């Protein structure tokens, strides 16, 4: 399940909350709202990845789901150049960790884990684990 687990973790946790800066060259209508020309736009891809009209029960982590089409690596002309490498690294790292420590488990109550206070980078402040 490693390939689908990596996709789901990318969708669910969104290592980057949003894309880099965008500016409108002309008025753009999205969802009934018109953004005027020459406005700064922040595309919050983590919100799109939790869109219930695209992913059922979006706030549940389900490593068996088909998370294809998520926006964790962006979209279009600036799509992440490193996406294939990042996917491979995820599969190799999680695969090696689980093979070496099959009983890996959380060493703190899930409710005590805290996300780092950052608008762009989305990650935990710490992730205590029990190896055996
Ligand atoms: C989990 C790991 C990674 C995530 C979540 C990620 C995410 C992203 C996202 C969302 C963008 C698009 C930004 C935008 O549209 O404004 C991007 C662009 C980019 N990423 Fe990644 N990235 C990852 C790993 C990597 C790695 C490993 C490399 C290089 C080895 C890399 C190189 C790049 C480059 C060069 C761009 C700019 C592409 C362009 O502007 O045309 N990324 N990345």
PDB file of N, CA, C and O in Angstrom, residues 45-123:
ATOM      1  N   UNK A  45      -3.903  25.226  -1.616  1.00  0.00           N
ATOM      2  CA  UNK A  45      -4.072  23.870  -2.131  1.00  0.00           C
ATOM      3  C   UNK A  45      -4.497  22.890  -1.031  1.00  0.00           C
ATOM      4  O   UNK A  45      -5.170  21.901  -1.314  1.00  0.00           O
ATOM      5  N   UNK A  46      -4.119  23.187   0.222  1.00  0.00           N
ATOM      6  CA  UNK A  46      -4.524  22.267   1.298  1.00  0.00           C
ATOM      7  C   UNK A  46      -6.040  22.289   1.465  1.00  0.00           C
ATOM      8  O   UNK A  46      -6.653  21.265   1.792  1.00  0.00           O
ATOM      9  N   UNK A  47      -6.652  23.437   1.205  1.00  0.00           N
ATOM     10  CA  UNK A  47      -8.109  23.516   1.279  1.00  0.00           C
ATOM     11  C   UNK A  47      -8.730  22.686   0.152  1.00  0.00           C
ATOM     12  O   UNK A  47      -9.671  21.914   0.373  1.00  0.00           O
ATOM     13  N   UNK A  48      -8.163  22.813  -1.048  1.00  0.00           N
ATOM     14  CA  UNK A  48      -8.677  22.026  -2.183  1.00  0.00           C
ATOM     15  C   UNK A  48      -8.554  20.532  -1.906  1.00  0.00           C
ATOM     16  O   UNK A  48      -9.428  19.744  -2.275  1.00  0.00           O
ATOM     17  N   UNK A  49      -7.475  20.152  -1.227  1.00  0.00           N
ATOM     18  CA  UNK A  49      -7.269  18.724  -0.952  1.00  0.00           C
ATOM     19  C   UNK A  49      -8.213  18.181   0.111  1.00  0.00           C
ATOM     20  O   UNK A  49      -8.274  16.972   0.337  1.00  0.00           O
ATOM     21  N   UNK A  50      -8.937  19.086   0.776  1.00  0.00           N
ATOM     22  CA  UNK A  50      -9.937  18.650   1.755  1.00  0.00           C
ATOM     23  C   UNK A  50     -11.338  19.055   1.296  1.00  0.00           C
ATOM     24  O   UNK A  50     -12.244  19.237   2.111  1.00  0.00           O
ATOM     25  N   UNK A  51     -11.491  19.191  -0.018  1.00  0.00           N
ATOM     26  CA  UNK A  51     -12.791  19.559  -0.588  1.00  0.00           C
ATOM     27  C   UNK A  51     -13.692  18.324  -0.590  1.00  0.00           C
ATOM     28  O   UNK A  51     -13.405  17.337  -1.277  1.00  0.00           O
ATOM     29  N   UNK A  52     -14.802  18.352   0.181  1.00  0.00           N
ATOM     30  CA  UNK A  52     -15.656  17.162   0.268  1.00  0.00           C
ATOM     31  C   UNK A  52     -16.323  16.795  -1.053  1.00  0.00           C
ATOM     32  O   UNK A  52     -16.752  15.661  -1.223  1.00  0.00           O
ATOM     33  N   UNK A  53     -16.391  17.744  -1.999  1.00  0.00           N
ATOM     34  CA  UNK A  53     -16.998  17.392  -3.290  1.00  0.00           C
ATOM     35  C   UNK A  53     -16.010  16.617  -4.163  1.00  0.00           C
ATOM     36  O   UNK A  53     -16.384  16.055  -5.181  1.00  0.00           O
ATOM     37  N   UNK A  54     -14.755  16.581  -3.755  1.00  0.00           N
ATOM     38  CA  UNK A  54     -13.733  15.850  -4.517  1.00  0.00           C
ATOM     39  C   UNK A  54     -13.270  14.588  -3.790  1.00  0.00           C
ATOM     40  O   UNK A  54     -13.022  13.566  -4.400  1.00  0.00           O
ATOM     41  N   UNK A  55     -13.138  14.673  -2.450  1.00  0.00           N
ATOM     42  CA  UNK A  55     -12.662  13.535  -1.653  1.00  0.00           C
ATOM     43  C   UNK A  55     -13.678  13.252  -0.548  1.00  0.00           C
ATOM     44  O   UNK A  55     -13.923  14.131   0.300  1.00  0.00           O
ATOM     45  N   UNK A  56     -14.239  12.054  -0.554  1.00  0.00           N
ATOM     46  CA  UNK A  56     -15.201  11.683   0.492  1.00  0.00           C
ATOM     47  C   UNK A  56     -14.529  11.677   1.859  1.00  0.00           C
ATOM     48  O   UNK A  56     -13.367  11.291   1.980  1.00  0.00           O
ATOM     49  N   UNK A  57     -15.259  12.091   2.901  1.00  0.00           N
ATOM     50  CA  UNK A  57     -14.694  12.184   4.260  1.00  0.00           C
ATOM     51  C   UNK A  57     -13.272  12.735   4.203  1.00  0.00           C
ATOM     52  O   UNK A  57     -12.311  12.071   4.618  1.00  0.00           O
ATOM     53  N   UNK A  58     -13.092  13.966   3.710  1.00  0.00           N
ATOM     54  CA  UNK A  58     -11.745  14.481   3.434  1.00  0.00           C
ATOM     55  C   UNK A  58     -10.855  14.626   4.653  1.00  0.00           C
ATOM     56  O   UNK A  58      -9.627  14.619   4.519  1.00  0.00           O
ATOM     57  N   UNK A  59     -11.449  14.743   5.845  1.00  0.00           N
ATOM     58  CA  UNK A  59     -10.616  14.939   7.030  1.00  0.00           C
ATOM     59  C   UNK A  59     -10.209  13.619   7.680  1.00  0.00           C
ATOM     60  O   UNK A  59      -9.604  13.600   8.758  1.00  0.00           O
ATOM     61  N   UNK A  60     -10.540  12.497   7.006  1.00  0.00           N
ATOM     62  CA  UNK A  60     -10.102  11.191   7.491  1.00  0.00           C
ATOM     63  C   UNK A  60      -8.875  10.765   6.691  1.00  0.00           C
ATOM     64  O   UNK A  60      -8.834  10.934   5.464  1.00  0.00           O
ATOM     65  N   UNK A  61      -7.880  10.223   7.394  1.00  0.00           N
ATOM     66  CA  UNK A  61      -6.696   9.672   6.720  1.00  0.00           C
ATOM     67  C   UNK A  61      -7.005   8.229   6.345  1.00  0.00           C
ATOM     68  O   UNK A  61      -7.252   7.402   7.213  1.00  0.00           O
ATOM     69  N   UNK A  62      -7.043   7.945   5.050  1.00  0.00           N
ATOM     70  CA  UNK A  62      -7.389   6.612   4.571  1.00  0.00           C
ATOM     71  C   UNK A  62      -6.352   6.194   3.532  1.00  0.00           C
ATOM     72  O   UNK A  62      -6.450   6.558   2.350  1.00  0.00           O
ATOM     73  N   UNK A  63      -5.342   5.425   3.980  1.00  0.00           N
ATOM     74  CA  UNK A  63      -4.229   5.102   3.079  1.00  0.00           C
ATOM     75  C   UNK A  63      -4.661   4.158   1.956  1.00  0.00           C
ATOM     76  O   UNK A  63      -3.898   3.926   1.019  1.00  0.00           O
ATOM     77  N   UNK A  64      -5.885   3.637   2.028  1.00  0.00           N
ATOM     78  CA  UNK A  64      -6.370   2.750   0.970  1.00  0.00           C
ATOM     79  C   UNK A  64      -7.146   3.481  -0.115  1.00  0.00           C
ATOM     80  O   UNK A  64      -7.488   2.902  -1.140  1.00  0.00           O
ATOM     81  N   UNK A  65      -7.425   4.771   0.099  1.00  0.00           N
ATOM     82  CA  UNK A  65      -8.255   5.487  -0.883  1.00  0.00           C
ATOM     83  C   UNK A  65      -7.436   5.869  -2.115  1.00  0.00           C
ATOM     84  O   UNK A  65      -6.213   5.884  -2.084  1.00  0.00           O
ATOM     85  N   UNK A  66      -8.134   6.194  -3.189  1.00  0.00           N
ATOM     86  CA  UNK A  66      -7.478   6.730  -4.376  1.00  0.00           C
ATOM     87  C   UNK A  66      -7.395   8.249  -4.199  1.00  0.00           C
ATOM     88  O   UNK A  66      -8.384   8.946  -4.390  1.00  0.00           O
ATOM     89  N   UNK A  67      -6.216   8.732  -3.819  1.00  0.00           N
ATOM     90  CA  UNK A  67      -6.051  10.174  -3.559  1.00  0.00           C
ATOM     91  C   UNK A  67      -5.544  10.896  -4.806  1.00  0.00           C
ATOM     92  O   UNK A  67      -5.134  12.056  -4.730  1.00  0.00           O
ATOM     93  N   UNK A  68      -5.584  10.203  -5.950  1.00  0.00           N
ATOM     94  CA  UNK A  68      -5.114  10.812  -7.198  1.00  0.00           C
ATOM     95  C   UNK A  68      -5.845  12.116  -7.481  1.00  0.00           C
ATOM     96  O   UNK A  68      -7.020  12.258  -7.176  1.00  0.00           O
ATOM     97  N   UNK A  69      -5.116  13.068  -8.060  1.00  0.00           N
ATOM     98  CA  UNK A  69      -5.718  14.354  -8.391  1.00  0.00           C
ATOM     99  C   UNK A  69      -5.546  15.394  -7.296  1.00  0.00           C
ATOM    100  O   UNK A  69      -6.002  16.524  -7.438  1.00  0.00           O
ATOM    101  N   UNK A  70      -4.863  15.018  -6.198  1.00  0.00           N
ATOM    102  CA  UNK A  70      -4.627  16.024  -5.147  1.00  0.00           C
ATOM    103  C   UNK A  70      -3.672  17.102  -5.669  1.00  0.00           C
ATOM    104  O   UNK A  70      -3.014  16.923  -6.708  1.00  0.00           O
ATOM    105  N   UNK A  71      -3.614  18.212  -4.951  1.00  0.00           N
ATOM    106  CA  UNK A  71      -2.827  19.361  -5.415  1.00  0.00           C
ATOM    107  C   UNK A  71      -1.585  19.610  -4.558  1.00  0.00           C
ATOM    108  O   UNK A  71      -1.051  20.717  -4.545  1.00  0.00           O
ATOM    109  N   UNK A  72      -1.121  18.575  -3.838  1.00  0.00           N
ATOM    110  CA  UNK A  72       0.032  18.777  -2.944  1.00  0.00           C
ATOM    111  C   UNK A  72       1.280  19.229  -3.700  1.00  0.00           C
ATOM    112  O   UNK A  72       2.163  19.867  -3.116  1.00  0.00           O
ATOM    113  N   UNK A  73       1.381  18.888  -4.977  1.00  0.00           N
ATOM    114  CA  UNK A  73       2.540  19.309  -5.769  1.00  0.00           C
ATOM    115  C   UNK A  73       2.185  20.456  -6.707  1.00  0.00           C
ATOM    116  O   UNK A  73       2.933  20.754  -7.642  1.00  0.00           O
ATOM    117  N   UNK A  74       1.058  21.109  -6.476  1.00  0.00           N
ATOM    118  CA  UNK A  74       0.642  22.204  -7.330  1.00  0.00           C
ATOM    119  C   UNK A  74      -0.087  21.699  -8.564  1.00  0.00           C
ATOM    120  O   UNK A  74      -0.521  20.542  -8.637  1.00  0.00           O
ATOM    121  N   UNK A  75      -0.163  22.581  -9.571  1.00  0.00           N
ATOM    122  CA  UNK A  75      -0.925  22.239 -10.772  1.00  0.00           C
ATOM    123  C   UNK A  75      -0.465  23.149 -11.907  1.00  0.00           C
ATOM    124  O   UNK A  75      -0.149  24.317 -11.691  1.00  0.00           O
ATOM    125  N   UNK A  76      -0.423  22.615 -13.113  1.00  0.00           N
ATOM    126  CA  UNK A  76      -0.129  23.458 -14.273  1.00  0.00           C
ATOM    127  C   UNK A  76       1.353  23.667 -14.507  1.00  0.00           C
ATOM    128  O   UNK A  76       2.182  22.821 -14.159  1.00  0.00           O
ATOM    129  N   UNK A  77       1.684  24.833 -15.055  1.00  0.00           N
ATOM    130  CA  UNK A  77       3.038  25.064 -15.570  1.00  0.00           C
ATOM    131  C   UNK A  77       4.099  25.013 -14.473  1.00  0.00           C
ATOM    132  O   UNK A  77       5.253  24.666 -14.733  1.00  0.00           O
ATOM    133  N   UNK A  78       3.735  25.332 -13.235  1.00  0.00           N
ATOM    134  CA  UNK A  78       4.713  25.311 -12.137  1.00  0.00           C
ATOM    135  C   UNK A  78       4.614  24.037 -11.300  1.00  0.00           C
ATOM    136  O   UNK A  78       5.135  23.995 -10.182  1.00  0.00           O
ATOM    137  N   UNK A  79       3.964  23.008 -11.828  1.00  0.00           N
ATOM    138  CA  UNK A  79       3.859  21.731 -11.101  1.00  0.00           C
ATOM    139  C   UNK A  79       5.250  21.308 -10.634  1.00  0.00           C
ATOM    140  O   UNK A  79       6.239  21.419 -11.378  1.00  0.00           O
ATOM    141  N   UNK A  80       5.323  20.813  -9.399  1.00  0.00           N
ATOM    142  CA  UNK A  80       6.605  20.490  -8.755  1.00  0.00           C
ATOM    143  C   UNK A  80       7.504  19.619  -9.637  1.00  0.00           C
ATOM    144  O   UNK A  80       7.141  18.510 -10.015  1.00  0.00           O
ATOM    145  N   UNK A  81       8.712  20.157  -9.902  1.00  0.00           N
ATOM    146  CA  UNK A  81       9.675  19.396 -10.704  1.00  0.00           C
ATOM    147  C   UNK A  81      10.174  18.169  -9.948  1.00  0.00           C
ATOM    148  O   UNK A  81      10.600  17.194 -10.553  1.00  0.00           O
ATOM    149  N   UNK A  82      10.137  18.234  -8.625  1.00  0.00           N
ATOM    150  CA  UNK A  82      10.686  17.148  -7.819  1.00  0.00           C
ATOM    151  C   UNK A  82       9.660  16.112  -7.401  1.00  0.00           C
ATOM    152  O   UNK A  82       9.972  15.221  -6.604  1.00  0.00           O
ATOM    153  N   UNK A  83       8.440  16.191  -7.936  1.00  0.00           N
ATOM    154  CA  UNK A  83       7.369  15.292  -7.470  1.00  0.00           C
ATOM    155  C   UNK A  83       7.738  13.803  -7.580  1.00  0.00           C
ATOM    156  O   UNK A  83       7.545  13.058  -6.613  1.00  0.00           O
ATOM    157  N   UNK A  84       8.285  13.339  -8.721  1.00  0.00           N
ATOM    158  CA  UNK A  84       8.624  11.904  -8.790  1.00  0.00           C
ATOM    159  C   UNK A  84       9.671  11.510  -7.751  1.00  0.00           C
ATOM    160  O   UNK A  84       9.576  10.439  -7.139  1.00  0.00           O
ATOM    161  N   UNK A  85      10.651  12.399  -7.522  1.00  0.00           N
ATOM    162  CA  UNK A  85      11.686  12.106  -6.517  1.00  0.00           C
ATOM    163  C   UNK A  85      11.078  12.096  -5.114  1.00  0.00           C
ATOM    164  O   UNK A  85      11.356  11.191  -4.313  1.00  0.00           O
ATOM    165  N   UNK A  86      10.232  13.078  -4.818  1.00  0.00           N
ATOM    166  CA  UNK A  86       9.611  13.153  -3.490  1.00  0.00           C
ATOM    167  C   UNK A  86       8.747  11.912  -3.226  1.00  0.00           C
ATOM    168  O   UNK A  86       8.756  11.357  -2.126  1.00  0.00           O
ATOM    169  N   UNK A  87       8.004  11.474  -4.252  1.00  0.00           N
ATOM    170  CA  UNK A  87       7.167  10.262  -4.091  1.00  0.00           C
ATOM    171  C   UNK A  87       8.051   9.054  -3.805  1.00  0.00           C
ATOM    172  O   UNK A  87       7.766   8.249  -2.919  1.00  0.00           O
ATOM    173  N   UNK A  88       9.134   8.923  -4.567  1.00  0.00           N
ATOM    174  CA  UNK A  88      10.043   7.789  -4.394  1.00  0.00           C
ATOM    175  C   UNK A  88      10.672   7.820  -3.004  1.00  0.00           C
ATOM    176  O   UNK A  88      10.747   6.793  -2.317  1.00  0.00           O
ATOM    177  N   UNK A  89      11.116   9.011  -2.579  1.00  0.00           N
ATOM    178  CA  UNK A  89      11.717   9.150  -1.244  1.00  0.00           C
ATOM    179  C   UNK A  89      10.726   8.726  -0.165  1.00  0.00           C
ATOM    180  O   UNK A  89      11.093   8.054   0.799  1.00  0.00           O
ATOM    181  N   UNK A  90       9.466   9.115  -0.335  1.00  0.00           N
ATOM    182  CA  UNK A  90       8.445   8.739   0.651  1.00  0.00           C
ATOM    183  C   UNK A  90       8.283   7.231   0.729  1.00  0.00           C
ATOM    184  O   UNK A  90       8.235   6.655   1.814  1.00  0.00           O
ATOM    185  N   UNK A  91       8.206   6.598  -0.440  1.00  0.00           N
ATOM    186  CA  UNK A  91       8.035   5.142  -0.457  1.00  0.00           C
ATOM    187  C   UNK A  91       9.246   4.435   0.139  1.00  0.00           C
ATOM    188  O   UNK A  91       9.111   3.490   0.920  1.00  0.00           O
ATOM    189  N   UNK A  92      10.449   4.889  -0.212  1.00  0.00           N
ATOM    190  CA  UNK A  92      11.671   4.252   0.296  1.00  0.00           C
ATOM    191  C   UNK A  92      11.786   4.461   1.804  1.00  0.00           C
ATOM    192  O   UNK A  92      12.058   3.514   2.559  1.00  0.00           O
ATOM    193  N   UNK A  93      11.550   5.698   2.253  1.00  0.00           N
ATOM    194  CA  UNK A  93      11.733   6.002   3.681  1.00  0.00           C
ATOM    195  C   UNK A  93      10.699   5.280   4.546  1.00  0.00           C
ATOM    196  O   UNK A  93      11.052   4.599   5.517  1.00  0.00           O
ATOM    197  N   UNK A  94       9.411   5.392   4.177  1.00  0.00           N
ATOM    198  CA  UNK A  94       8.387   4.722   4.989  1.00  0.00           C
ATOM    199  C   UNK A  94       8.532   3.204   4.879  1.00  0.00           C
ATOM    200  O   UNK A  94       8.335   2.481   5.856  1.00  0.00           O
ATOM    201  N   UNK A  95       8.880   2.706   3.698  1.00  0.00           N
ATOM    202  CA  UNK A  95       9.059   1.262   3.510  1.00  0.00           C
ATOM    203  C   UNK A  95      10.176   0.731   4.397  1.00  0.00           C
ATOM    204  O   UNK A  95      10.022  -0.294   5.069  1.00  0.00           O
ATOM    205  N   UNK A  96      11.311   1.446   4.410  1.00  0.00           N
ATOM    206  CA  UNK A  96      12.460   0.998   5.208  1.00  0.00           C
ATOM    207  C   UNK A  96      12.143   1.086   6.696  1.00  0.00           C
ATOM    208  O   UNK A  96      12.467   0.173   7.472  1.00  0.00           O
ATOM    209  N   UNK A  97      11.480   2.161   7.092  1.00  0.00           N
ATOM    210  CA  UNK A  97      11.142   2.350   8.516  1.00  0.00           C
ATOM    211  C   UNK A  97      10.207   1.238   8.999  1.00  0.00           C
ATOM    212  O   UNK A  97      10.411   0.636  10.061  1.00  0.00           O
ATOM    213  N   UNK A  98       9.179   0.937   8.197  1.00  0.00           N
ATOM    214  CA  UNK A  98       8.209  -0.083   8.618  1.00  0.00           C
ATOM    215  C   UNK A  98       8.809  -1.485   8.566  1.00  0.00           C
ATOM    216  O   UNK A  98       8.458  -2.348   9.370  1.00  0.00           O
ATOM    217  N   UNK A  99       9.726  -1.721   7.601  1.00  0.00           N
ATOM    218  CA  UNK A  99      10.377  -3.036   7.529  1.00  0.00           C
ATOM    219  C   UNK A  99      11.284  -3.241   8.743  1.00  0.00           C
ATOM    220  O   UNK A  99      11.350  -4.324   9.313  1.00  0.00           O
ATOM    221  N   UNK A 100      11.975  -2.167   9.146  1.00  0.00           N
ATOM    222  CA  UNK A 100      12.911  -2.273  10.277  1.00  0.00           C
ATOM    223  C   UNK A 100      12.173  -2.289  11.610  1.00  0.00           C
ATOM    224  O   UNK A 100      12.582  -2.966  12.546  1.00  0.00           O
ATOM    225  N   UNK A 101      11.084  -1.526  11.700  1.00  0.00           N
ATOM    226  CA  UNK A 101      10.335  -1.418  12.967  1.00  0.00           C
ATOM    227  C   UNK A 101       8.853  -1.698  12.712  1.00  0.00           C
ATOM    228  O   UNK A 101       8.020  -0.779  12.682  1.00  0.00           O
ATOM    229  N   UNK A 102       8.483  -2.972  12.525  1.00  0.00           N
ATOM    230  CA  UNK A 102       7.089  -3.303  12.191  1.00  0.00           C
ATOM    231  C   UNK A 102       6.101  -2.939  13.291  1.00  0.00           C
ATOM    232  O   UNK A 102       4.901  -2.839  13.027  1.00  0.00           O
ATOM    233  N   UNK A 103       6.595  -2.741  14.519  1.00  0.00           N
ATOM    234  CA  UNK A 103       5.689  -2.377  15.620  1.00  0.00           C
ATOM    235  C   UNK A 103       5.697  -0.885  15.916  1.00  0.00           C
ATOM    236  O   UNK A 103       5.242  -0.461  16.989  1.00  0.00           O
ATOM    237  N   UNK A 104       6.220  -0.095  14.988  1.00  0.00           N
ATOM    238  CA  UNK A 104       6.268   1.361  15.159  1.00  0.00           C
ATOM    239  C   UNK A 104       4.897   1.891  15.579  1.00  0.00           C
ATOM    240  O   UNK A 104       3.874   1.550  14.969  1.00  0.00           O
ATOM    241  N   UNK A 105       4.888   2.718  16.623  1.00  0.00           N
ATOM    242  CA  UNK A 105       3.591   3.263  17.074  1.00  0.00           C
ATOM    243  C   UNK A 105       3.797   4.637  17.692  1.00  0.00           C
ATOM    244  O   UNK A 105       4.921   5.028  18.028  1.00  0.00           O
ATOM    245  N   UNK A 106       2.709   5.356  17.837  1.00  0.00           N
ATOM    246  CA  UNK A 106       2.753   6.679  18.453  1.00  0.00           C
ATOM    247  C   UNK A 106       3.141   6.551  19.928  1.00  0.00           C
ATOM    248  O   UNK A 106       2.650   5.664  20.622  1.00  0.00           O
ATOM    249  N   UNK A 107       4.010   7.456  20.384  1.00  0.00           N
ATOM    250  CA  UNK A 107       4.420   7.423  21.791  1.00  0.00           C
ATOM    251  C   UNK A 107       3.825   8.592  22.570  1.00  0.00           C
ATOM    252  O   UNK A 107       4.313   8.937  23.636  1.00  0.00           O
ATOM    253  N   UNK A 108       2.804   9.214  21.997  1.00  0.00           N
ATOM    254  CA  UNK A 108       2.107  10.311  22.682  1.00  0.00           C
ATOM    255  C   UNK A 108       0.654  10.277  22.228  1.00  0.00           C
ATOM    256  O   UNK A 108       0.373   9.826  21.110  1.00  0.00           O
ATOM    257  N   UNK A 109      -0.274  10.735  23.070  1.00  0.00           N
ATOM    258  CA  UNK A 109      -1.669  10.776  22.624  1.00  0.00           C
ATOM    259  C   UNK A 109      -1.790  11.667  21.383  1.00  0.00           C
ATOM    260  O   UNK A 109      -1.200  12.756  21.327  1.00  0.00           O
ATOM    261  N   UNK A 110      -2.530  11.187  20.383  1.00  0.00           N
ATOM    262  CA  UNK A 110      -2.648  11.929  19.118  1.00  0.00           C
ATOM    263  C   UNK A 110      -3.117  13.370  19.360  1.00  0.00           C
ATOM    264  O   UNK A 110      -2.686  14.299  18.665  1.00  0.00           O
ATOM    265  N   UNK A 111      -3.981  13.551  20.359  1.00  0.00           N
ATOM    266  CA  UNK A 111      -4.548  14.886  20.604  1.00  0.00           C
ATOM    267  C   UNK A 111      -3.500  15.881  21.079  1.00  0.00           C
ATOM    268  O   UNK A 111      -3.735  17.097  21.065  1.00  0.00           O
ATOM    269  N   UNK A 112      -2.319  15.395  21.527  1.00  0.00           N
ATOM    270  CA  UNK A 112      -1.296  16.323  22.035  1.00  0.00           C
ATOM    271  C   UNK A 112      -0.341  16.790  20.926  1.00  0.00           C
ATOM    272  O   UNK A 112       0.481  17.673  21.163  1.00  0.00           O
ATOM    273  N   UNK A 113      -0.443  16.201  19.722  1.00  0.00           N
ATOM    274  CA  UNK A 113       0.454  16.606  18.625  1.00  0.00           C
ATOM    275  C   UNK A 113       0.057  17.984  18.128  1.00  0.00           C
ATOM    276  O   UNK A 113      -1.121  18.304  18.026  1.00  0.00           O
ATOM    277  N   UNK A 114       1.068  18.806  17.812  1.00  0.00           N
ATOM    278  CA  UNK A 114       0.813  20.183  17.395  1.00  0.00           C
ATOM    279  C   UNK A 114       1.446  20.458  16.039  1.00  0.00           C
ATOM    280  O   UNK A 114       2.591  20.090  15.795  1.00  0.00           O
ATOM    281  N   UNK A 115       0.681  21.148  15.163  1.00  0.00           N
ATOM    282  CA  UNK A 115       1.243  21.577  13.883  1.00  0.00           C
ATOM    283  C   UNK A 115       2.134  22.793  14.114  1.00  0.00           C
ATOM    284  O   UNK A 115       1.822  23.640  14.961  1.00  0.00           O
ATOM    285  N   UNK A 116       3.222  22.899  13.362  1.00  0.00           N
ATOM    286  CA  UNK A 116       4.099  24.076  13.472  1.00  0.00           C
ATOM    287  C   UNK A 116       3.336  25.325  13.026  1.00  0.00           C
ATOM    288  O   UNK A 116       2.574  25.273  12.055  1.00  0.00           O
ATOM    289  N   UNK A 117       3.560  26.461  13.712  1.00  0.00           N
ATOM    290  CA  UNK A 117       2.877  27.689  13.304  1.00  0.00           C
ATOM    291  C   UNK A 117       3.551  28.293  12.065  1.00  0.00           C
ATOM    292  O   UNK A 117       4.474  29.086  12.169  1.00  0.00           O
ATOM    293  N   UNK A 118       3.117  27.881  10.902  1.00  0.00           N
ATOM    294  CA  UNK A 118       3.676  28.407   9.654  1.00  0.00           C
ATOM    295  C   UNK A 118       2.569  28.422   8.621  1.00  0.00           C
ATOM    296  O   UNK A 118       1.778  27.481   8.540  1.00  0.00           O
ATOM    297  N   UNK A 119       2.492  29.479   7.816  1.00  0.00           N
ATOM    298  CA  UNK A 119       1.439  29.504   6.809  1.00  0.00           C
ATOM    299  C   UNK A 119       1.792  28.627   5.625  1.00  0.00           C
ATOM    300  O   UNK A 119       0.938  27.999   5.019  1.00  0.00           O
ATOM    301  N   UNK A 120       3.082  28.534   5.280  1.00  0.00           N
ATOM    302  CA  UNK A 120       3.460  27.791   4.075  1.00  0.00           C
ATOM    303  C   UNK A 120       3.788  26.328   4.358  1.00  0.00           C
ATOM    304  O   UNK A 120       3.174  25.427   3.807  1.00  0.00           O
ATOM    305  N   UNK A 121       4.771  26.109   5.237  1.00  0.00           N
ATOM    306  CA  UNK A 121       5.223  24.738   5.503  1.00  0.00           C
ATOM    307  C   UNK A 121       4.313  24.098   6.536  1.00  0.00           C
ATOM    308  O   UNK A 121       4.073  24.670   7.603  1.00  0.00           O
ATOM    309  N   UNK A 122       3.780  22.936   6.224  1.00  0.00           N
ATOM    310  CA  UNK A 122       2.840  22.268   7.121  1.00  0.00           C
ATOM    311  C   UNK A 122       3.476  20.998   7.659  1.00  0.00           C
ATOM    312  O   UNK A 122       3.681  20.029   6.924  1.00  0.00           O
ATOM    313  N   UNK A 123       3.840  21.010   8.927  1.00  0.00           N
ATOM    314  CA  UNK A 123       4.440  19.823   9.532  1.00  0.00           C
ATOM    315  C   UNK A 123       4.246  19.864  11.033  1.00  0.00           C
ATOM    316  O   UNK A 123       3.924  20.903  11.614  1.00  0.00           O
TER     317      UNK A 123
END
